[in-house]
XYZ file of C-alpha atoms in Angstrom:
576
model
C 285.540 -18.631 75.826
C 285.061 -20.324 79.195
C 281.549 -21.314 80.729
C 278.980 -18.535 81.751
C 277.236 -20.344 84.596
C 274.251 -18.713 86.154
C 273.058 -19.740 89.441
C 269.088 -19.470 90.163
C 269.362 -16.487 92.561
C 271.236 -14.978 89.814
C 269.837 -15.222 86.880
C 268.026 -11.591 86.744
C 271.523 -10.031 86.646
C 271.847 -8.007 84.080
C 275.074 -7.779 82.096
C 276.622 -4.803 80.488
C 276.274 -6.199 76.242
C 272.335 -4.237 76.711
C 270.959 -1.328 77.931
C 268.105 -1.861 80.226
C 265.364 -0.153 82.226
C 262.739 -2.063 84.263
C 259.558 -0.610 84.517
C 257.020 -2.414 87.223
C 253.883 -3.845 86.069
C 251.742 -5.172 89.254
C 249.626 -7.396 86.827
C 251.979 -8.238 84.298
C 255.215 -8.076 85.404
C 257.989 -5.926 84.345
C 259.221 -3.910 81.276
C 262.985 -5.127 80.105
C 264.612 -2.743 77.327
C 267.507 -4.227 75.095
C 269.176 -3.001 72.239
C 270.883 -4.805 69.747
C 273.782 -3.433 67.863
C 274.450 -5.697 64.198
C 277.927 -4.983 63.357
C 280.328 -6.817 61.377
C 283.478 -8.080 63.588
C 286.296 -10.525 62.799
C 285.724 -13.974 64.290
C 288.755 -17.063 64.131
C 287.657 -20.334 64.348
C 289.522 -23.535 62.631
C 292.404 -20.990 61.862
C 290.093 -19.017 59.051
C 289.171 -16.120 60.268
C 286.383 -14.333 58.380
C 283.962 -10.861 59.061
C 280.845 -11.994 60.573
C 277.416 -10.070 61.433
C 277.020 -10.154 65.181
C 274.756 -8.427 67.661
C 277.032 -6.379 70.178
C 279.863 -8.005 69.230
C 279.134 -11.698 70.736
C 278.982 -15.171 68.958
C 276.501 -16.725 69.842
C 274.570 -13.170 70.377
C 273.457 -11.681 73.652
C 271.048 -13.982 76.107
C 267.418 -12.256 76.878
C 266.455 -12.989 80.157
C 262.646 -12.683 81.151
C 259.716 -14.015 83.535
C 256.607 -14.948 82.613
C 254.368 -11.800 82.285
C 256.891 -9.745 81.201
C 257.548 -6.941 78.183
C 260.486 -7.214 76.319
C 261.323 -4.138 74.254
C 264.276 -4.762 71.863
C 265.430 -1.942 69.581
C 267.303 -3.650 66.878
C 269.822 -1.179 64.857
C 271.187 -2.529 61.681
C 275.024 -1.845 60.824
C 275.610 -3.730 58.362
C 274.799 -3.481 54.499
C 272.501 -5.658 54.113
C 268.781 -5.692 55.426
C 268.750 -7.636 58.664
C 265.320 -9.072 60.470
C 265.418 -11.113 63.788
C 262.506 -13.225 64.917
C 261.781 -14.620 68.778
C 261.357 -18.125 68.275
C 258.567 -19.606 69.824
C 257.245 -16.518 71.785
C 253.496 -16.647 71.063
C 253.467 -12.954 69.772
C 249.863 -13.101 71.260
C 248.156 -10.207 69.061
C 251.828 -8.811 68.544
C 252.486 -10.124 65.192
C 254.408 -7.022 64.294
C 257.118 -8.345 66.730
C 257.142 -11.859 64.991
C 260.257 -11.253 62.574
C 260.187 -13.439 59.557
C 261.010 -11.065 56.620
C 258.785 -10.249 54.104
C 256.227 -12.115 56.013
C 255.414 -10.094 59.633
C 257.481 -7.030 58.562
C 259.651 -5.763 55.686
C 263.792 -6.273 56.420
C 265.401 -3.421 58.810
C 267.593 -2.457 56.006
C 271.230 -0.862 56.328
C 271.069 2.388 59.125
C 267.695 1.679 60.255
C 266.563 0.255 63.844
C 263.050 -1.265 65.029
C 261.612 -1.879 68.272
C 260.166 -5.530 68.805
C 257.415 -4.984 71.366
C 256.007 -8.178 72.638
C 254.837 -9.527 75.902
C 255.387 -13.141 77.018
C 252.215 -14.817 78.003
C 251.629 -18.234 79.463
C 255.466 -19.708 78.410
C 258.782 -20.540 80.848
C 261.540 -22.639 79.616
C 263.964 -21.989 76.903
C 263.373 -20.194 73.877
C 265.719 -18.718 71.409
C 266.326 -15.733 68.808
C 267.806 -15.730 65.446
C 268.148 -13.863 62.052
C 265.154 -14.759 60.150
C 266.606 -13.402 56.241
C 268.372 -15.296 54.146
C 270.723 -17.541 55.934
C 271.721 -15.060 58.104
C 270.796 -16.661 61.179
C 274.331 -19.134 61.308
C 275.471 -16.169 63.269
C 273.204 -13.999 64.009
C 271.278 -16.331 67.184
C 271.255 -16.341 70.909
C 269.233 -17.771 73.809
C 265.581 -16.288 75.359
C 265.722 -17.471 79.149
C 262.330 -17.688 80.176
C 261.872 -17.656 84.360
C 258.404 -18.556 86.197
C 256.879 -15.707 87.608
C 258.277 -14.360 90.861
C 257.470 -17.113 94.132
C 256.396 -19.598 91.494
C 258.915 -22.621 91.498
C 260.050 -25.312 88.995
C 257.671 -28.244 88.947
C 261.526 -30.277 89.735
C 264.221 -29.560 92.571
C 265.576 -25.999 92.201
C 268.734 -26.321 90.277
C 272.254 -25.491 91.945
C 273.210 -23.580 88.560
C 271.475 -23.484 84.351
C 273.926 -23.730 81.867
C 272.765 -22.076 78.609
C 274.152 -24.602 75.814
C 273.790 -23.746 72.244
C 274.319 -25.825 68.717
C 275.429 -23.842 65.699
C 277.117 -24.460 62.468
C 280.713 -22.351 61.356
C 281.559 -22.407 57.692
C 284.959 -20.799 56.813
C 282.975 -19.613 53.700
C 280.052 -16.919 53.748
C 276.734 -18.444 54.206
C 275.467 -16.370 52.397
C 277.390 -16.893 48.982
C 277.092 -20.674 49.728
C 273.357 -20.776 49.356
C 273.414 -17.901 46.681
C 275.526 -20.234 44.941
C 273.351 -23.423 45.278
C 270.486 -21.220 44.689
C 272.022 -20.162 40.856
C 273.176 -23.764 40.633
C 270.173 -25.729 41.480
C 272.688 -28.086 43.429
C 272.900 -28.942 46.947
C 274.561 -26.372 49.145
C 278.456 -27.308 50.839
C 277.903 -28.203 54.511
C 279.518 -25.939 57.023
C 282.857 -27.104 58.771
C 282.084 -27.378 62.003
C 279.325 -27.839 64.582
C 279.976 -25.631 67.489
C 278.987 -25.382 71.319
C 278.519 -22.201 72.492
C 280.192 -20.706 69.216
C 282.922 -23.400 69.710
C 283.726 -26.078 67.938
C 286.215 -27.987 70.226
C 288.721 -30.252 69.925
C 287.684 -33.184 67.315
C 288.616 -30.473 64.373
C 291.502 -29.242 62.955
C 293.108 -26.002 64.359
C 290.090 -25.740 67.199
C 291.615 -27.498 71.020
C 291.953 -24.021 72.381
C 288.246 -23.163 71.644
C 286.154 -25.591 73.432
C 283.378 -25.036 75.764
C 284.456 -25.897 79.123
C 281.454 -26.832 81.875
C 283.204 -27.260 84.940
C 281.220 -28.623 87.741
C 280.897 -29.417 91.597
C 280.505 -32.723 92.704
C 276.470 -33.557 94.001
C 274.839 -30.850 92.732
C 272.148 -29.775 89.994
C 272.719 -28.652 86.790
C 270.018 -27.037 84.671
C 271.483 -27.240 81.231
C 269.140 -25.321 78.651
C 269.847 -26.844 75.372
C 269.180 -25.168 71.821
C 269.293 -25.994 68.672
C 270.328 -23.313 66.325
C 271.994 -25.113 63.925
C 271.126 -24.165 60.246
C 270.946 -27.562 59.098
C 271.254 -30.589 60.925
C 269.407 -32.557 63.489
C 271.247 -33.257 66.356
C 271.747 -36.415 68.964
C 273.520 -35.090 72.349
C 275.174 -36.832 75.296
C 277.539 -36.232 78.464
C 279.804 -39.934 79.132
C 279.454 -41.224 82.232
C 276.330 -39.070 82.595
C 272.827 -39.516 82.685
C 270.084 -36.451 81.557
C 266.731 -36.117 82.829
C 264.352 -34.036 80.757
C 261.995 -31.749 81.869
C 261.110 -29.028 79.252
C 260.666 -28.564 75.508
C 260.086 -25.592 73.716
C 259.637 -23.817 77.096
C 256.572 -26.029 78.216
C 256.848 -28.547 80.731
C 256.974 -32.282 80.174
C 256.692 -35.498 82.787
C 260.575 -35.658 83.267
C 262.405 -38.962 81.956
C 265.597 -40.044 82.162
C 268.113 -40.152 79.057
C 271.543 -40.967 77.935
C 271.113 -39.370 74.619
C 268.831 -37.259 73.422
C 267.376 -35.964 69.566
C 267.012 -31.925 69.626
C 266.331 -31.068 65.967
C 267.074 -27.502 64.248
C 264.536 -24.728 65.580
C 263.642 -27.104 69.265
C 264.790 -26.050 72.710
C 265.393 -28.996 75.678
C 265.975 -28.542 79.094
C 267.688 -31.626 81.338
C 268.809 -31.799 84.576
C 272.277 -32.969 85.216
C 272.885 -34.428 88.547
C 276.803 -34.400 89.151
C 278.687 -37.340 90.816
C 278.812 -37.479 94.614
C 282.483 -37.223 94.254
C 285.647 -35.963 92.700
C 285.461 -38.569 89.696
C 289.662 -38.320 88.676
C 287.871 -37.787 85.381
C 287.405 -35.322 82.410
C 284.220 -36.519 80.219
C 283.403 -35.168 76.603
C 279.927 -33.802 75.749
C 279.371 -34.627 71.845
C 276.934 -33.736 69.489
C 276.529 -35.011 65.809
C 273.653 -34.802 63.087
C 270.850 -37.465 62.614
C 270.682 -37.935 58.752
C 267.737 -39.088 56.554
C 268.279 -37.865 53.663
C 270.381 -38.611 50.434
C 271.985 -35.460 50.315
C 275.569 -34.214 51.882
C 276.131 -33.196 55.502
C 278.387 -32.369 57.671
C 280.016 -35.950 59.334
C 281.496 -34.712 62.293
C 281.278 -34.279 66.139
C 281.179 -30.778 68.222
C 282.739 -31.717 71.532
C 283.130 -29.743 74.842
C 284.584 -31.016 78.243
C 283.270 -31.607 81.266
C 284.973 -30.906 84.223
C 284.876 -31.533 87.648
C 286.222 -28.870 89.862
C 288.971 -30.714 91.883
C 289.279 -30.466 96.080
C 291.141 -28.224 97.753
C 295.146 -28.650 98.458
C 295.100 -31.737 95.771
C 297.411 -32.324 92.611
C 294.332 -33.199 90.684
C 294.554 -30.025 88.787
C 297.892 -30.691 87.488
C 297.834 -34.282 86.164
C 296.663 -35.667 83.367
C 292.607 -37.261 83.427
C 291.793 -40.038 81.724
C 288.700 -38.402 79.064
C 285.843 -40.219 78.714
C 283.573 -40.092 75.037
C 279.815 -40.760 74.794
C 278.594 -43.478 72.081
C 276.311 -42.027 70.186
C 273.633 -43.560 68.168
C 274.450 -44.320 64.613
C 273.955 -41.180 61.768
C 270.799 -42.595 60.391
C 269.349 -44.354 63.805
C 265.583 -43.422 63.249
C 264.717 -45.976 65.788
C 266.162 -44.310 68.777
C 264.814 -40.778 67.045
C 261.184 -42.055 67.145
C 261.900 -44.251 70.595
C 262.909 -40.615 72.100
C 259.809 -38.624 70.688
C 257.534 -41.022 72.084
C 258.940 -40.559 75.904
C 257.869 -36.654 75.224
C 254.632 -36.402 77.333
C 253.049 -33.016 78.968
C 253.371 -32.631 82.372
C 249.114 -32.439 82.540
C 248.573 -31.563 85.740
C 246.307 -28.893 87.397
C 248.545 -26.270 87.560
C 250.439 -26.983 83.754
C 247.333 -28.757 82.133
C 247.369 -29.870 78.245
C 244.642 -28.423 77.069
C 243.982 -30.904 73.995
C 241.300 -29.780 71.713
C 238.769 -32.931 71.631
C 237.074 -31.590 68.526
C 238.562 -30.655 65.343
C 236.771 -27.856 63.065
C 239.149 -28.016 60.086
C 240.793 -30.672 59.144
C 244.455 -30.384 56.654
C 246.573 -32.853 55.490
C 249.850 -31.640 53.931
C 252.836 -33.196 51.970
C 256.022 -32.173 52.887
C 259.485 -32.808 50.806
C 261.449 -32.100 47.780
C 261.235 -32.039 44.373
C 262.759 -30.036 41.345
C 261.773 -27.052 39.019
C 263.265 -26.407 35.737
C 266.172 -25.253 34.870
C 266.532 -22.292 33.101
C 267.140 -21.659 29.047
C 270.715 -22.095 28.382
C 271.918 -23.151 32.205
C 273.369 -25.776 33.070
C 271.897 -26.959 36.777
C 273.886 -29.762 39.527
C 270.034 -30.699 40.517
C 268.540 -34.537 39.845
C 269.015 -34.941 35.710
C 269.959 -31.658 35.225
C 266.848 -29.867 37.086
C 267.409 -27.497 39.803
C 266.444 -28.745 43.825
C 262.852 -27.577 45.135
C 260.951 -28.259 48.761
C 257.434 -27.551 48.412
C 254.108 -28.065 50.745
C 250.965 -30.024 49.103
C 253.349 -29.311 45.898
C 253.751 -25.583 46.307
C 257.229 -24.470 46.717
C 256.003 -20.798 48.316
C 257.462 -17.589 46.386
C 258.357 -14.996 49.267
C 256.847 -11.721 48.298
C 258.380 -8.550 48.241
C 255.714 -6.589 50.304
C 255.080 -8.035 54.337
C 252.188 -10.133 53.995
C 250.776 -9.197 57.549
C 250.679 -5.184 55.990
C 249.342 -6.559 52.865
C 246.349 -8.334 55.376
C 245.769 -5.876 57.626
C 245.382 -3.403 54.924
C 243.325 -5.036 53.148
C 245.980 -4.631 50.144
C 246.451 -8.491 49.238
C 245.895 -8.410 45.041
C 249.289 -9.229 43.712
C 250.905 -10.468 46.944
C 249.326 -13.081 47.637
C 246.257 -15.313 46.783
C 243.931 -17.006 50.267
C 243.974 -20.479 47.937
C 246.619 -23.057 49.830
C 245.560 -26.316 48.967
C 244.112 -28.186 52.234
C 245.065 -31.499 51.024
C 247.132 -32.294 47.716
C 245.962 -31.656 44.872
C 247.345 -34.952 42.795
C 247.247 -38.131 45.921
C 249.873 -40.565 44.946
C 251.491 -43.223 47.330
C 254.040 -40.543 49.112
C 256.315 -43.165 50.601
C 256.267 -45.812 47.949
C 257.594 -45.495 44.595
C 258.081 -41.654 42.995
C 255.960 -40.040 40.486
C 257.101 -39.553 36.927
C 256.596 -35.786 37.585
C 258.983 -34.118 40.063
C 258.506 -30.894 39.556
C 256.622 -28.786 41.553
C 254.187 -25.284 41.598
C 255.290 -22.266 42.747
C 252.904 -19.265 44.262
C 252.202 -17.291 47.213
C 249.349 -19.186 48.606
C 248.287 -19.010 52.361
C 245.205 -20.583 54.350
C 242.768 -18.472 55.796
C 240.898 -19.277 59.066
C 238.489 -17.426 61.260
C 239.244 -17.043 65.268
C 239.204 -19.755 66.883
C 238.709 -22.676 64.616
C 240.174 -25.851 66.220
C 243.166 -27.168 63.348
C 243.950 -31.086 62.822
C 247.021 -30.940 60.533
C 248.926 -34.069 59.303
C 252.398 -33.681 57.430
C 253.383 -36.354 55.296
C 256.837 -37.183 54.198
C 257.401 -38.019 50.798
C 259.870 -40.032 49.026
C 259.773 -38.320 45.681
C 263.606 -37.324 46.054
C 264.033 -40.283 48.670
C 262.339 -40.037 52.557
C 263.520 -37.347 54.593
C 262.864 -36.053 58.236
C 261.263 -32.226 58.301
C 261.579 -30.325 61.368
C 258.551 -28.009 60.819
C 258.261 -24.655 62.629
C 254.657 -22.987 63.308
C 254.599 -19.505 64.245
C 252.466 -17.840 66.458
C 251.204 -21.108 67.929
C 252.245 -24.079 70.207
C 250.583 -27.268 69.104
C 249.846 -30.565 70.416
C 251.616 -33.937 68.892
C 248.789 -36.407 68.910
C 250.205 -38.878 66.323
C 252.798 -39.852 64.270
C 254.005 -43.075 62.202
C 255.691 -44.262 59.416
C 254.289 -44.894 56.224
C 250.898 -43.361 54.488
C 248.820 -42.063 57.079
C 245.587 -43.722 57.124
C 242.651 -41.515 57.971
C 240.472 -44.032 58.644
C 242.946 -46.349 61.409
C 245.406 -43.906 62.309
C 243.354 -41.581 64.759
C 241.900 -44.191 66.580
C 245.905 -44.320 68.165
C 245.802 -40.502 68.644
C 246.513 -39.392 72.228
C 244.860 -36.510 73.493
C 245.043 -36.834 77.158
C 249.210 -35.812 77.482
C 250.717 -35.149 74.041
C 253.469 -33.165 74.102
C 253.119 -29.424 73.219
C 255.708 -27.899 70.943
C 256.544 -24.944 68.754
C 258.993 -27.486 66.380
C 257.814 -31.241 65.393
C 260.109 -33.391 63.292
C 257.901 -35.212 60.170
C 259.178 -38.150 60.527
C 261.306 -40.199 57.763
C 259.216 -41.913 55.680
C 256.273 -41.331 58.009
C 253.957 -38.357 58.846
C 253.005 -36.577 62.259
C 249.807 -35.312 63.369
C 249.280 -31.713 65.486
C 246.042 -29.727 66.771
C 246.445 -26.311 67.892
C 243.301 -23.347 67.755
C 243.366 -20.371 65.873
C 243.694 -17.936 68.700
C 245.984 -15.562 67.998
C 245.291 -12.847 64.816
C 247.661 -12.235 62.489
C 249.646 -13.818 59.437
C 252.336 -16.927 60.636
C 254.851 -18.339 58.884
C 254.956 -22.147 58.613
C 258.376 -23.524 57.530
C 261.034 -26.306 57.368
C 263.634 -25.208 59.827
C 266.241 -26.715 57.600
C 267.376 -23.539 56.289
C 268.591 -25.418 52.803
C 264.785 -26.443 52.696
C 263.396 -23.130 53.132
C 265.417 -21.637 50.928
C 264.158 -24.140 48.471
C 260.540 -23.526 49.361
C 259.393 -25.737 52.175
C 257.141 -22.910 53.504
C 253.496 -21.435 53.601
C 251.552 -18.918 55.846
C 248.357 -18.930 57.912
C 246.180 -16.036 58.432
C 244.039 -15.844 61.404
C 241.343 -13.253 60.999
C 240.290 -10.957 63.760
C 237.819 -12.259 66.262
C 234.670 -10.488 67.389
C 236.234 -9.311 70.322
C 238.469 -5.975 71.196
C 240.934 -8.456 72.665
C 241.125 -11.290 69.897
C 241.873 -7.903 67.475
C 245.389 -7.910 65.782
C 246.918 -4.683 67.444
C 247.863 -1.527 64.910
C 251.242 -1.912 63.155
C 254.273 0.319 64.993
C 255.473 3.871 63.943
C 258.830 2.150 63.313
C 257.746 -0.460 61.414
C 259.972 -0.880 59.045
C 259.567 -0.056 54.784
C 260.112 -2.425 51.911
């Protein structure tokens, strides 16, 4: 699989892997229709072949491409037997919860022979945003990129780029995902890492059985690159770097941010990052590696190993260059476990905050939370044996609730009005036994279970701190919030002090995200206002953590408003 370069004029070509009709909006912009086939196909990679679910056939899946303003209509028609859900991560879903994806939270799974129409507009975003499976740990395959344009004659706040490069992490595991995390699941152990770390769906040539597939990004000498970086990896963190090269970055999470220059950057599971590469002013008589390997914090396995693709410089006409052998140059990356340059790089992360892309910091805070976030155990059951600490079987939990998906859609259950039994409007807003969360452990690991959410009216203004804990030693937590971008005011290491800590809060240019890493050992402050009805899903996008339980959901409630109303559920919805 060779590079798929776009150049700007180009980008609103459409390809034949969808079906499409545009339909012109003059306030809004356009209607794009896709449709997403989820078959089964036979993929190779590291010499084991193995039947993976794909959409239309593609690994990494199908790109959407959109403007600002526009209406995205994807029918997605499951193939395969087993129920299949796909959410758009990071899309606001602004009164179109319906469309969010998570299953048994927004909607009930498309299950085998069925299809479902996501109808969602996208309001106020550009930048990079991606889709994945959102069941299960479907999602190692099942993922692809959202490219998000400005609307028509408005440019990039930074030089139009020559060409944008959509580059994608993943994870390939020779095994099923899914039987390795039903396994770990019965076992109450730790789940086996995958095998590789790919680019683009390849995992290049540092592994075994894998030189022929390796992305390839060949280049011209002085221009602009506009690589659009995603994380989709199920379970790793991820520090990235071109040799020879420096990266300036410019967007996260599809909002704009005052561009800084990098050699290395952090992009952690569920986070998006665009950076300009400027090329070399000439033919280098080079070849340079672009590497990616995890970040680790924790005490668990993972996956030690480096996704590599090449970087190439096309060579000038009527030379040999093309048919000798380059000398290669490799990136250094920072060490596995380098939290220093992890919270060095967060801290460069500013909004742009400027009249035309202000940050819009809420100055007031109406409700104030304060969640722990981490793992812990639960029993093991009569007469098993379990692989989890002394015998117990591995938990993640939130304020000590390790959340218990239900089996009917919690947003039908709300807007119904049919929530006995599912689930109970009770989350704790701060825990409910305090103990020193980054000092020594408590006695008791073990932790609740229950289908708790918050409730909030419309438009209450949120302050949220998530604390790591060390009860199974000090981890980092990418957290994802649905339904909302949020604003990164603080974050440290240690306890969080309520009393000294805001005081440091910024709230003139935080960063606004959709994905904030908790730090190690340390805890990480976000605002964000309730203005956007519906139920969202809150989760560790470590997939191993979520299956564990590192998850709760919000429920906005309707505002007074026709507009601020959560719109009527589909025709197509789909059944449990």
């Amino acid at each position: 699989m060779g590079v798929f370069l776009l150049s700007s004029p180009a980008l609103l070509v459409f390809f034949p892997f969808f079906t499409f009709c545009l339909l012109v909006d003059p306030v809004l912009g356009i209607t794009r229709h896709y449709k997403f086939d989820v078959k089964l196909h036979n993929v190779t990679r590291l010499c084991h072949t193995r039947s993976i679910v794909l959409v239309n056939g593609q690994f990494p899946g199908p790109r959407i491409v959109a403007r600002e303003g526009d209406q995205l209509l994807i029918k997605v028609v499951n193939h395969v037997p087993k129920n299949v859900s796909i959410h758009w991560h990071g899309i606001r879903q602004l009164r179109s919860g319906w469309a969010d994806g998570p299953a048994y939270v927004t909607q009930c799974p498309i299950q085998t022979g069925q299809s479902y129409v996501y109808n969602f507009t996208i309001i106020g975003q550009r930048g990079t945003l991606f889709w994945h499976a959102h069941i299960s740990w479907l999602r190692a395959t099942l993922y692809g990129p959202i490219i998000i344009l400005p609307k028509r004659g408005v440019p990039y706040p930074f030089a139009k780029p020559y060409k944008e490069v959509p580059i994608v992490f993943g994870e390939w595991f020779n095994a099923d995902p899914e039987a390795v995390i039903s396994q770990a699941l019965q076992t109450g152990g730790g789940p086996n890492v995958s095998d590789a770390y790919t680019i683009n769906g390849l995992p290049g040539p540092l592994y075994n059985c894998s030189a022929k597939d390796t992305f390839k990004l060949k280049v011209k000498p002085g221009k602009t690159y506009l690589l659009r970086l995603v994380n989709a990896a199920l379970n790793d963190e991820l520090f990235f770097s071109i040799a020879n090269h420096t990266l300036t970055v410019v967007d996260v999470d599809a909002v704009y941010v005052k561009p800084f220059e990098t050699e290395t950057l952090l992009i952690t599971p569920g986070q998006t990052t665009n950076v300009i590469l400027k090329t070399k002013p000439g033919y280098p008589n080079a070849t340079f590696f672009m590497t990616a390997r995890p970040y680790v914090t924790g005490q668990g396995t993972f996956g030690n190993s480096t996704v590599a693709g090449i970087l190439e410089y096309e060579s000038p006409l009527n030379s040999l260059h093309s048919s000798i052998m380059l000398p290669l140059f490799k990136p250094i990356l920072p060490a596995l476990n380098d939290t220093s340059f992890a919270t060095k790089f967060g801290s460069k992360l500013r909004s742009l905050a400027t009249a035309q892309y202000p940050a819009n910091v809420l100055q007031k805070v109406d409700k104030h939370f304060f969640f722990t976030v981490g793992l812990g155990t639960s029993p093991c059951q009569h007469n098993q044996t379990c692989q989890g600490p002394n015998g117990t079987k591995f938990a993640a939990s939130v304020n000590n609730v390790s959340f218990a998906m239900p089996t009917t859609a919690l947003l039908q259950a709300h807007f119904f009005g049919q929530s006995n039994g599912v689930y109970t409007p009770d989350f704790p807003s701060t825990p409910i036994t305090p103990f020193n969360y980054t000092g020594s452990p408590p006695n008791n690991t073990m932790v609740s279970n229950g289908t708790n959410v918050v409730v909030l009216p419309f438009n209450t203004s949120v302050e949220l701190v998530m604390q790591d804990t060390s009860i199974l030693g000090a981890e980092s937590h990418p957290l994802h919030l649905h339904g909302f971008n949020f604003f990164i005011v603080g974050q440290g290491f240690g306890n969080f002090d309520p009393n000294k800590d805001p005081a440091k809060f910024n709230l003139i240019d935080p960063v606004e995200r959709n994905t904030v890493g908790v730090p190690s050992g340390g805890w990480v402050a976000i605002r964000f206002l309730t203005d956007n009805p519906g139920v969202w899903f809150m989760h560790c996008h470590l997939e191993v953590h979520t299956s564990w339980g590192l998850k709760m959901a919000w429920i906005v409630l309707d505002g007074e408003l026709p507009t601020q109303k959560l719109l009527p559920p589909p025709t197509d919805l789909p059944k449990c």
